[in-house]
Coordinates of N, CA, C and O in Angstrom, one line a residue:
T259 N -35.6 38.7 51.2 CA -35.5 38.4 49.8 C -36.8 38.9 49.2 O -37.9 38.6 49.7
A260 N -36.8 39.5 48.0 CA -38.0 39.9 47.4 C -38.9 38.7 47.1 O -38.4 37.6 46.8
A261 N -40.2 38.9 47.1 CA -41.2 37.8 46.9 C -41.0 37.0 45.7 O -41.0 35.8 45.7
P262 N -40.7 37.6 44.5 CA -40.5 36.8 43.3 C -39.3 35.9 43.4 O -39.3 34.8 42.8
D263 N -38.3 36.3 44.1 CA -37.0 35.5 44.2 C -37.0 34.6 45.4 O -36.1 33.9 45.6
R264 N -38.1 34.7 46.2 CA -38.1 34.0 47.5 C -37.8 32.5 47.4 O -37.0 32.0 48.1
L265 N -38.6 31.9 46.5 CA -38.5 30.4 46.4 C -37.2 30.0 45.8 O -36.5 29.0 46.2
A266 N -36.7 30.8 44.8 CA -35.4 30.5 44.2 C -34.3 30.6 45.3 O -33.4 29.8 45.3
A267 N -34.4 31.6 46.2 CA -33.4 31.8 47.2 C -33.5 30.6 48.2 O -32.5 30.2 48.7
D268 N -34.7 30.2 48.5 CA -34.9 29.0 49.4 C -34.2 27.8 48.8 O -33.6 27.0 49.5
V269 N -34.4 27.6 47.5 CA -33.7 26.4 46.8 C -32.2 26.6 46.9 O -31.5 25.6 47.3
A270 N -31.7 27.8 46.6 CA -30.2 28.0 46.6 C -29.7 27.8 48.1 O -28.7 27.2 48.3
N271 N -30.5 28.2 49.0 CA -30.1 28.1 50.4 C -30.0 26.6 50.8 O -29.1 26.2 51.5
A272 N -31.0 25.8 50.3 CA -31.0 24.4 50.6 C -29.7 23.7 50.0 O -29.1 22.8 50.6
V273 N -29.4 24.1 48.8 CA -28.1 23.6 48.2 C -26.9 24.0 49.0 O -26.0 23.2 49.2
L274 N -26.9 25.2 49.4 CA -25.7 25.7 50.1 C -25.6 25.3 51.5 O -24.5 24.9 52.0
G275 N -26.7 25.3 52.3 CA -26.6 25.1 53.7 C -27.6 24.1 54.3 O -27.8 24.0 55.5
G276 N -28.2 23.3 53.4 CA -29.2 22.3 53.9 C -28.4 21.0 54.3 O -27.2 20.9 54.4
I277 N -29.2 20.0 54.6 CA -28.6 18.7 54.9 C -27.9 18.1 53.7 O -28.4 18.1 52.6
G278 N -26.6 17.7 53.9 CA -25.8 17.2 52.8 C -25.4 18.3 51.8 O -25.1 18.0 50.7
S279 N -25.4 19.6 52.3 CA -25.1 20.7 51.4 C -23.7 20.9 51.1 O -22.8 20.2 51.6
R280 N -23.4 21.9 50.3 CA -22.1 22.2 49.9 C -21.3 22.6 51.1 O -20.1 22.3 51.2
L281 N -21.9 23.4 52.0 CA -21.1 23.8 53.3 C -20.8 22.5 54.1 O -19.7 22.4 54.6
D282 N -21.7 21.7 54.3 CA -21.5 20.5 55.1 C -20.4 19.6 54.4 O -19.5 19.1 55.1
R283 N -20.5 19.4 53.1 CA -19.5 18.6 52.5 C -18.1 19.1 52.6 O -17.1 18.4 52.8
K284 N -18.0 20.5 52.4 CA -16.7 21.1 52.5 C -16.1 21.1 53.9 O -15.0 20.7 54.2
L285 N -16.9 21.7 54.8 CA -16.4 21.9 56.2 C -16.4 20.7 57.1 O -15.5 20.5 57.9
H286 N -17.3 19.8 56.9 CA -17.3 18.6 57.7 C -16.6 17.4 57.1 O -15.7 16.9 57.6
D287 N -17.1 17.1 55.9 CA -16.6 15.9 55.2 C -15.2 16.0 54.7 O -14.3 15.2 54.9
E288 N -14.9 17.2 54.0 CA -13.6 17.3 53.4 C -12.5 17.9 54.4 O -11.4 17.3 54.5
L289 N -12.8 19.0 55.1 CA -11.8 19.6 56.0 C -11.9 19.2 57.4 O -10.9 19.4 58.2
A290 N -13.0 18.6 57.8 CA -13.2 18.2 59.2 C -12.9 19.3 60.2 O -12.3 19.1 61.2
V291 N -13.4 20.5 59.9 CA -13.2 21.7 60.8 C -14.5 21.9 61.7 O -14.4 22.8 62.5
T292 N -15.6 21.2 61.4 CA -16.8 21.4 62.2 C -17.6 20.2 62.2 O -17.4 19.3 61.3
L293 N -18.5 20.1 63.1 CA -19.5 18.9 63.1 C -20.6 19.2 62.1 O -21.3 18.2 61.7
G294 N -20.9 20.4 61.8 CA -21.9 20.7 60.9 C -22.0 22.2 60.6 O -21.6 23.0 61.4
A295 N -22.7 22.5 59.5 CA -22.9 23.9 59.2 C -24.2 24.0 58.5 O -24.7 23.1 57.8
G296 N -24.9 25.1 58.7 CA -26.2 25.3 58.0 C -26.4 26.8 57.7 O -25.7 27.7 58.2
S297 N -27.4 27.0 56.9 CA -27.7 28.4 56.5 C -29.2 28.5 56.6 O -30.0 27.5 56.4
S298 N -29.7 29.7 56.8 CA -31.2 29.9 56.8 C -31.5 31.4 56.6 O -30.6 32.3 56.7
F299 N -32.8 31.6 56.3 CA -33.3 33.0 56.2 C -34.1 33.3 57.4 O -34.8 32.4 58.0
W300 N -34.1 34.6 57.7 CA -35.1 35.1 58.6 C -35.8 36.2 57.8 O -35.1 37.1 57.2
R301 N -37.1 36.2 57.7 CA -37.8 37.2 56.9 C -38.8 37.9 57.8 O -39.7 37.2 58.4
G302 N -38.8 39.2 57.8 CA -39.8 40.0 58.5 C -40.6 40.8 57.5 O -40.4 40.6 56.3
E303 N -41.5 41.6 57.9 CA -42.3 42.3 57.0 C -41.6 43.3 56.1 O -41.9 43.4 55.0
W304 N -40.5 44.0 56.7 CA -39.8 45.0 55.9 C -38.4 44.6 55.5 O -37.8 45.2 54.7
A305 N -37.9 43.6 56.2 CA -36.5 43.2 55.9 C -36.3 41.8 56.3 O -37.1 41.1 56.8
G306 N -35.1 41.3 55.9 CA -34.7 39.9 56.3 C -33.2 39.8 56.3 O -32.5 40.7 55.9
T307 N -32.8 38.6 56.7 CA -31.4 38.3 56.7 C -31.2 36.9 56.2 O -32.1 36.1 56.3
W308 N -30.0 36.6 55.8 CA -29.6 35.3 55.4 C -28.3 35.0 56.3 O -27.5 35.9 56.4
A309 N -28.3 33.9 56.9 CA -27.2 33.6 57.9 C -26.6 32.2 57.7 O -27.4 31.3 57.3
V310 N -25.3 32.1 57.9 CA -24.6 30.8 58.0 C -24.2 30.6 59.4 O -23.7 31.6 60.0
A311 N -24.4 29.5 60.0 CA -24.0 29.2 61.4 C -23.2 27.9 61.4 O -23.6 26.9 60.8
T312 N -22.1 28.0 62.1 CA -21.3 26.8 62.3 C -20.3 27.1 63.5 O -20.3 28.3 64.0
T313 N -19.6 26.1 64.0 CA -18.6 26.3 65.0 C -17.3 25.7 64.6 O -17.3 24.8 63.8
F314 N -16.2 26.4 65.0 CA -14.9 25.9 64.7 C -14.1 26.0 66.0 O -14.3 26.8 66.8
R315 N -13.1 25.1 66.1 CA -12.1 25.2 67.2 C -11.3 26.5 66.9 O -11.1 26.8 65.7
T316 N -10.9 27.1 67.9 CA -10.2 28.4 67.8 C -9.0 28.3 66.8 O -8.9 29.1 65.9
E317 N -8.2 27.3 66.9 CA -7.1 27.1 66.0 C -7.4 26.8 64.6 O -6.5 26.9 63.7
R318 N -8.7 26.5 64.3 CA -9.1 26.2 62.9 C -10.1 27.2 62.4 O -10.7 27.1 61.3
A319 N -10.3 28.3 63.2 CA -11.4 29.3 62.8 C -11.1 30.0 61.5 O -12.0 30.1 60.6
A320 N -9.9 30.4 61.3 CA -9.5 31.1 60.0 C -9.7 30.2 58.8 O -10.2 30.6 57.8
E321 N -9.2 29.0 59.0 CA -9.4 28.0 57.9 C -10.8 27.7 57.6 O -11.3 27.7 56.4
G322 N -11.6 27.6 58.6 CA -13.1 27.3 58.5 C -13.8 28.5 57.8 O -14.6 28.4 57.0
L323 N -13.5 29.7 58.3 CA -14.1 30.9 57.8 C -13.7 31.1 56.3 O -14.5 31.4 55.4
R324 N -12.4 30.9 56.0 CA -11.9 31.0 54.6 C -12.7 30.0 53.7 O -13.2 30.4 52.6
A325 N -12.8 28.8 54.2 CA -13.5 27.8 53.4 C -15.0 28.1 53.2 O -15.6 28.0 52.2
T326 N -15.6 28.7 54.3 CA -17.0 29.1 54.2 C -17.2 30.2 53.2 O -18.1 30.1 52.3
L327 N -16.4 31.2 53.2 CA -16.5 32.3 52.2 C -16.2 31.7 50.8 O -16.9 32.2 49.8
E328 N -15.3 30.8 50.6 CA -15.1 30.2 49.3 C -16.3 29.4 48.8 O -16.7 29.5 47.6
V329 N -17.0 28.7 49.7 CA -18.2 28.0 49.3 C -19.3 29.0 48.9 O -20.0 28.8 47.9
I330 N -19.5 30.0 49.6 CA -20.4 31.1 49.3 C -20.1 31.7 47.9 O -21.0 31.9 47.1
E331 N -18.8 32.1 47.7 CA -18.4 32.6 46.5 C -18.6 31.7 45.3 O -19.1 32.0 44.2
S332 N -18.4 30.4 45.6 CA -18.6 29.4 44.5 C -20.0 29.3 44.1 O -20.4 29.1 43.0
A333 N -20.9 29.5 45.1 CA -22.4 29.5 44.8 C -22.7 30.6 43.9 O -23.7 30.5 43.1
R334 N -22.0 31.7 44.0 CA -22.2 32.9 43.1 C -21.7 32.6 41.7 O -22.3 33.2 40.7
T335 N -20.7 31.8 41.5 CA -20.1 31.6 40.2 C -20.2 30.2 39.6 O -20.0 30.1 38.4
T336 N -20.6 29.2 40.4 CA -20.7 27.9 39.9 C -22.2 27.5 39.8 O -22.8 27.4 40.9
P337 N -22.7 27.2 38.7 CA -24.2 26.9 38.6 C -24.5 25.6 39.5 O -23.6 24.7 39.6
M338 N -25.6 25.6 40.0 CA -26.1 24.5 40.8 C -26.4 23.3 39.8 O -27.0 23.6 38.8
T339 N -26.1 22.1 40.2 CA -26.4 21.0 39.3 C -27.9 20.6 39.4 O -28.6 20.9 40.4
D340 N -28.3 19.8 38.4 CA -29.7 19.3 38.4 C -29.9 18.4 39.6 O -31.0 18.5 40.2
D341 N -28.9 17.6 40.0 CA -29.0 16.8 41.2 C -29.1 17.6 42.5 O -29.9 17.2 43.3
E342 N -28.3 18.7 42.6 CA -28.4 19.5 43.8 C -29.8 20.2 43.8 O -30.4 20.2 44.9
L343 N -30.3 20.6 42.7 CA -31.7 21.2 42.7 C -32.8 20.2 43.0 O -33.7 20.5 43.8
A344 N -32.6 19.0 42.5 CA -33.6 18.0 42.8 C -33.6 17.6 44.3 O -34.7 17.5 44.9
S345 N -32.4 17.5 44.8 CA -32.3 17.2 46.3 C -32.9 18.4 47.1 O -33.6 18.2 48.1
A346 N -32.6 19.6 46.7 CA -33.2 20.8 47.4 C -34.7 20.8 47.3 O -35.4 21.1 48.3
R347 N -35.2 20.5 46.2 CA -36.7 20.5 46.0 C -37.3 19.5 46.9 O -38.4 19.7 47.5
T348 N -36.7 18.3 46.9 CA -37.2 17.2 47.8 C -37.2 17.6 49.2 O -38.2 17.4 50.0
T349 N -36.1 18.2 49.7 CA -35.9 18.6 51.1 C -37.0 19.7 51.4 O -37.6 19.6 52.5
L350 N -37.2 20.6 50.6 CA -38.1 21.7 50.8 C -39.6 21.2 50.8 O -40.4 21.6 51.7
T351 N -39.9 20.3 49.9 CA -41.3 19.7 49.9 C -41.6 18.9 51.1 O -42.6 19.0 51.7
R352 N -40.6 18.1 51.5 CA -40.8 17.3 52.7 C -40.9 18.2 54.0 O -41.7 17.9 54.9
A353 N -40.1 19.2 54.0 CA -40.1 20.1 55.2 C -41.5 20.8 55.3 O -42.0 21.0 56.4
L354 N -42.0 21.2 54.2 CA -43.3 21.9 54.2 C -44.4 20.9 54.7 O -45.2 21.2 55.5
A355 N -44.4 19.6 54.1 CA -45.3 18.6 54.6 C -45.2 18.4 56.1 O -46.3 18.3 56.8
Q356 N -44.0 18.3 56.6 CA -43.8 18.0 58.0 C -44.3 19.2 58.8 O -44.9 19.1 59.9
Q357 N -44.1 20.4 58.3 CA -44.5 21.6 59.0 C -46.0 21.6 59.2 O -46.6 22.0 60.2
L358 N -46.7 21.2 58.1 CA -48.2 21.3 58.1 C -48.9 20.1 58.8 O -50.1 20.1 58.9
E359 N -48.1 19.2 59.4 CA -48.6 18.1 60.1 C -49.1 18.5 61.5 O -49.9 17.7 62.1
T360 N -48.7 19.6 62.0 CA -49.1 20.0 63.4 C -49.9 21.3 63.3 O -49.8 22.1 62.4
V361 N -50.7 21.4 64.3 CA -51.5 22.7 64.5 C -50.6 23.9 64.6 O -50.8 24.9 63.9
A362 N -49.6 23.7 65.4 CA -48.6 24.9 65.6 C -47.9 25.2 64.3 O -47.7 26.4 63.9
G363 N -47.5 24.2 63.5 CA -46.8 24.4 62.3 C -47.8 25.1 61.2 O -47.4 26.0 60.5
T364 N -49.0 24.6 61.2 CA -50.0 25.2 60.3 C -50.2 26.7 60.7 O -50.4 27.6 59.8
A365 N -50.3 26.9 62.0 CA -50.5 28.3 62.5 C -49.3 29.2 62.0 O -49.5 30.3 61.6
R366 N -48.1 28.7 62.2 CA -46.9 29.5 61.7 C -47.0 29.8 60.2 O -46.6 30.8 59.8
A367 N -47.4 28.7 59.4 CA -47.5 28.9 58.0 C -48.5 30.0 57.7 O -48.3 30.8 56.8
T368 N -49.6 30.0 58.4 CA -50.7 30.9 58.2 C -50.2 32.3 58.5 O -50.4 33.3 57.8
E369 N -49.5 32.4 59.6 CA -48.9 33.7 60.1 C -48.0 34.2 59.0 O -48.0 35.4 58.7
R370 N -47.1 33.4 58.4 CA -46.2 33.9 57.4 C -47.0 34.5 56.2 O -46.5 35.5 55.6
V371 N -48.1 33.9 55.8 CA -48.9 34.4 54.7 C -49.4 35.8 55.1 O -49.3 36.7 54.2
A372 N -49.8 36.0 56.3 CA -50.3 37.3 56.7 C -49.2 38.3 56.9 O -49.4 39.5 56.6
I373 N -48.1 37.9 57.6 CA -47.1 38.9 58.0 C -46.2 39.3 56.9 O -45.7 40.4 56.8
Q374 N -45.8 38.4 56.0 CA -44.7 38.7 55.1 C -44.9 39.5 53.9 O -44.0 40.1 53.4
P375 N -45.9 39.8 53.3 CA -47.2 39.1 53.0 C -46.9 38.2 51.8 O -46.3 38.6 50.9
L376 N -47.5 37.0 51.9 CA -47.5 36.1 50.7 C -48.9 36.0 50.1 O -49.9 36.2 50.8
P377 N -49.0 35.6 48.9 CA -50.3 35.4 48.3 C -51.0 34.2 49.0 O -50.4 33.3 49.6
L378 N -52.3 34.3 49.1 CA -53.1 33.3 49.8 C -52.9 31.9 49.2 O -53.1 30.9 49.8
T379 N -52.5 31.9 47.9 CA -52.3 30.6 47.2 C -50.8 30.1 47.4 O -50.5 29.1 46.7
Y380 N -50.1 30.7 48.2 CA -48.6 30.4 48.3 C -48.4 28.9 48.5 O -47.6 28.3 47.8
Y381 N -49.1 28.3 49.5 CA -48.8 26.9 49.7 C -49.5 26.0 48.7 O -49.0 24.9 48.5
D382 N -50.6 26.4 48.2 CA -51.3 25.6 47.1 C -50.5 25.4 45.9 O -50.5 24.4 45.2
T383 N -49.7 26.4 45.5 CA -48.9 26.4 44.3 C -47.4 26.1 44.6 O -46.6 26.2 43.7
Y384 N -47.1 25.8 45.8 CA -45.7 25.6 46.2 C -44.9 24.6 45.4 O -43.9 25.0 44.9
E385 N -45.4 23.4 45.3 CA -44.7 22.4 44.5 C -44.5 22.7 43.1 O -43.4 22.5 42.5
A386 N -45.5 23.3 42.4 CA -45.4 23.7 41.0 C -44.4 24.8 40.8 O -43.5 24.7 39.9
R387 N -44.4 25.8 41.7 CA -43.4 26.9 41.6 C -42.0 26.4 41.9 O -41.0 26.8 41.3
L388 N -41.9 25.4 42.9 CA -40.6 24.8 43.2 C -40.0 24.1 42.0 O -38.9 24.2 41.7
A389 N -40.9 23.3 41.3 CA -40.4 22.6 40.2 C -40.0 23.5 39.0 O -39.1 23.1 38.2
A390 N -40.5 24.7 39.0 CA -40.1 25.6 37.9 C -38.8 26.4 38.2 O -38.3 27.1 37.3
I391 N -38.2 26.2 39.4 CA -36.9 26.9 39.7 C -35.8 26.3 38.8 O -35.6 25.1 38.9
T392 N -35.2 27.1 38.1 CA -34.0 26.7 37.2 C -32.7 26.9 37.9 O -32.6 27.8 38.8
P393 N -31.6 26.3 37.4 CA -30.3 26.6 38.0 C -30.0 28.1 37.9 O -29.5 28.7 38.8
A394 N -30.4 28.7 36.8 CA -30.1 30.2 36.6 C -30.9 31.0 37.6 O -30.4 32.0 38.1
A395 N -32.2 30.6 37.9 CA -33.0 31.4 38.8 C -32.4 31.3 40.2 O -32.3 32.2 41.0
A396 N -31.9 30.1 40.6 CA -31.3 29.9 41.9 C -30.0 30.7 42.0 O -29.8 31.3 43.1
Q397 N -29.2 30.6 41.0 CA -28.0 31.4 41.0 C -28.2 32.9 41.1 O -27.5 33.6 41.8
A398 N -29.2 33.4 40.3 CA -29.6 34.8 40.4 C -30.0 35.2 41.8 O -29.7 36.3 42.3
A399 N -30.7 34.3 42.5 CA -31.1 34.6 43.9 C -29.9 34.7 44.8 O -29.9 35.6 45.7
V400 N -28.9 33.9 44.5 CA -27.7 34.0 45.3 C -27.0 35.4 45.2 O -26.6 36.0 46.1
Q401 N -27.0 35.9 44.0 CA -26.4 37.2 43.7 C -27.1 38.3 44.6 O -26.4 39.2 45.1
T402 N -28.4 38.3 44.8 CA -29.0 39.3 45.5 C -29.1 39.0 47.0 O -29.0 39.9 47.8
A403 N -29.4 37.8 47.4 CA -29.6 37.5 48.8 C -28.3 37.4 49.6 O -28.3 37.6 50.8
W404 N -27.2 37.2 49.0 CA -26.0 36.9 49.7 C -24.9 38.0 49.4 O -23.7 37.7 49.5
A405 N -25.3 39.2 49.1 CA -24.4 40.3 48.9 C -23.9 40.9 50.2 O -24.7 41.0 51.1
E406 N -22.7 41.4 50.2 CA -22.2 42.2 51.4 C -22.4 41.5 52.7 O -23.2 42.1 53.5
P407 N -21.8 40.4 53.0 CA -22.0 39.7 54.2 C -21.4 40.5 55.4 O -20.4 41.2 55.3
S408 N -22.0 40.3 56.6 CA -21.4 40.7 57.9 C -21.1 39.4 58.5 O -21.8 38.5 58.5
I409 N -19.9 39.4 59.1 CA -19.4 38.1 59.8 C -19.3 38.4 61.3 O -18.7 39.4 61.7
V410 N -19.9 37.5 62.0 CA -19.8 37.6 63.5 C -19.1 36.4 64.0 O -19.4 35.3 63.7
I411 N -18.0 36.7 64.7 CA -17.2 35.6 65.3 C -17.2 35.8 66.8 O -16.9 36.9 67.3
V412 N -17.5 34.8 67.5 CA -17.5 34.8 69.0 C -16.3 33.9 69.5 O -16.2 32.8 69.1
G413 N -15.5 34.5 70.3 CA -14.4 33.7 70.8 C -13.3 34.6 71.5 O -13.5 35.8 71.6
D414 N -12.2 34.0 71.8 CA -11.1 34.7 72.5 C -10.3 35.5 71.4 O -9.6 34.9 70.6
W415 N -10.6 36.8 71.3 CA -10.0 37.6 70.2 C -8.5 37.5 70.2 O -7.8 37.6 69.2
T416 N -7.9 37.4 71.4 CA -6.4 37.4 71.4 C -5.9 36.2 70.7 O -4.8 36.2 70.2
K417 N -6.6 35.1 70.7 CA -6.2 33.9 70.0 C -6.6 33.9 68.5 O -6.0 33.3 67.7
L418 N -7.8 34.5 68.3 CA -8.3 34.5 66.9 C -7.7 35.5 66.0 O -7.5 35.3 64.8
A419 N -7.4 36.7 66.5 CA -6.9 37.8 65.7 C -5.8 37.5 64.7 O -5.9 37.9 63.6
P420 N -4.7 36.9 65.2 CA -3.6 36.7 64.3 C -4.0 35.8 63.1 O -3.6 36.2 61.9
A421 N -4.7 34.8 63.3 CA -5.1 33.9 62.2 C -6.1 34.6 61.3 O -6.0 34.5 60.0
L422 N -7.0 35.3 61.8 CA -8.1 35.9 61.1 C -7.5 37.1 60.3 O -8.1 37.5 59.2
A423 N -6.5 37.7 60.8 CA -5.9 38.8 60.0 C -5.4 38.4 58.7 O -5.4 39.2 57.7
S424 N -5.1 37.2 58.5 CA -4.6 36.7 57.2 C -5.7 36.7 56.1 O -5.4 36.7 55.0
L425 N -7.0 36.8 56.6 CA -8.1 36.9 55.6 C -8.3 38.3 55.1 O -9.0 38.5 54.1
G426 N -7.7 39.3 55.7 CA -7.8 40.7 55.2 C -9.2 41.3 55.3 O -9.5 42.2 54.6
L427 N -10.0 40.8 56.3 CA -11.3 41.3 56.4 C -11.3 42.4 57.5 O -10.6 42.4 58.4
P428 N -12.2 43.4 57.3 CA -12.3 44.5 58.3 C -12.9 43.9 59.6 O -13.7 42.9 59.5
A429 N -12.4 44.4 60.7 CA -12.9 43.8 62.0 C -13.2 44.9 63.0 O -12.5 45.9 63.1
V430 N -14.3 44.7 63.7 CA -14.7 45.5 64.8 C -14.8 44.6 66.0 O -15.5 43.5 65.9
T431 N -14.2 44.9 67.1 CA -14.3 44.0 68.2 C -15.1 44.6 69.4 O -15.1 45.8 69.5
Y432 N -15.7 43.7 70.1 CA -16.5 44.1 71.3 C -16.0 43.3 72.5 O -15.9 42.1 72.3
E433 N -15.8 43.9 73.6 CA -15.4 43.2 74.8 C -16.6 42.8 75.6 O -17.6 43.6 75.6
A434 N -16.5 41.7 76.2 CA -17.6 41.3 77.1 C -17.7 42.2 78.3 O -16.7 42.7 78.8
A435 N -18.9 42.5 78.7 CA -19.2 43.4 79.8 C -18.6 42.7 81.1 O -18.8 41.5 81.3
P436 N -18.0 43.5 82.0 CA -17.4 42.9 83.2 C -18.5 42.5 84.2 O -19.6 42.8 84.2

């Protein structure tokens, strides 16, 4: 994610895949197709990825994947509420404070500033910048960060293929090495 949109994308990610997120509410609480779901960013110097991770029983995989894609699409079209943003801000602020409690966490934070590269004031201004994220900014970040997803499904393809075919998604399969 581009540096100016980075924090807005983190807020949107917390709404979509954090603790008590839209994904968790839909997949765990409403449909009971998984024990939990989450999303996260990996950011490198030149590129990054956004990922959703969850598990489904084989017979509910298509239902779970369909619901996951619907939640992601909803994040693109349905503005995040003030309550969702407030919860995301609180979660991110607490996570940063916890990260900086240890020497190893502080070292990783310092590494991120150097590697990604972030401004030297990134953590000093974090809370103020976080408070400035609007629903529109978070939704705009969704548009750029979550475009053109690649979906990886691990399981017995002979059992998964018929149900997943109903989703109409392109598929490439790989067999396990003997």
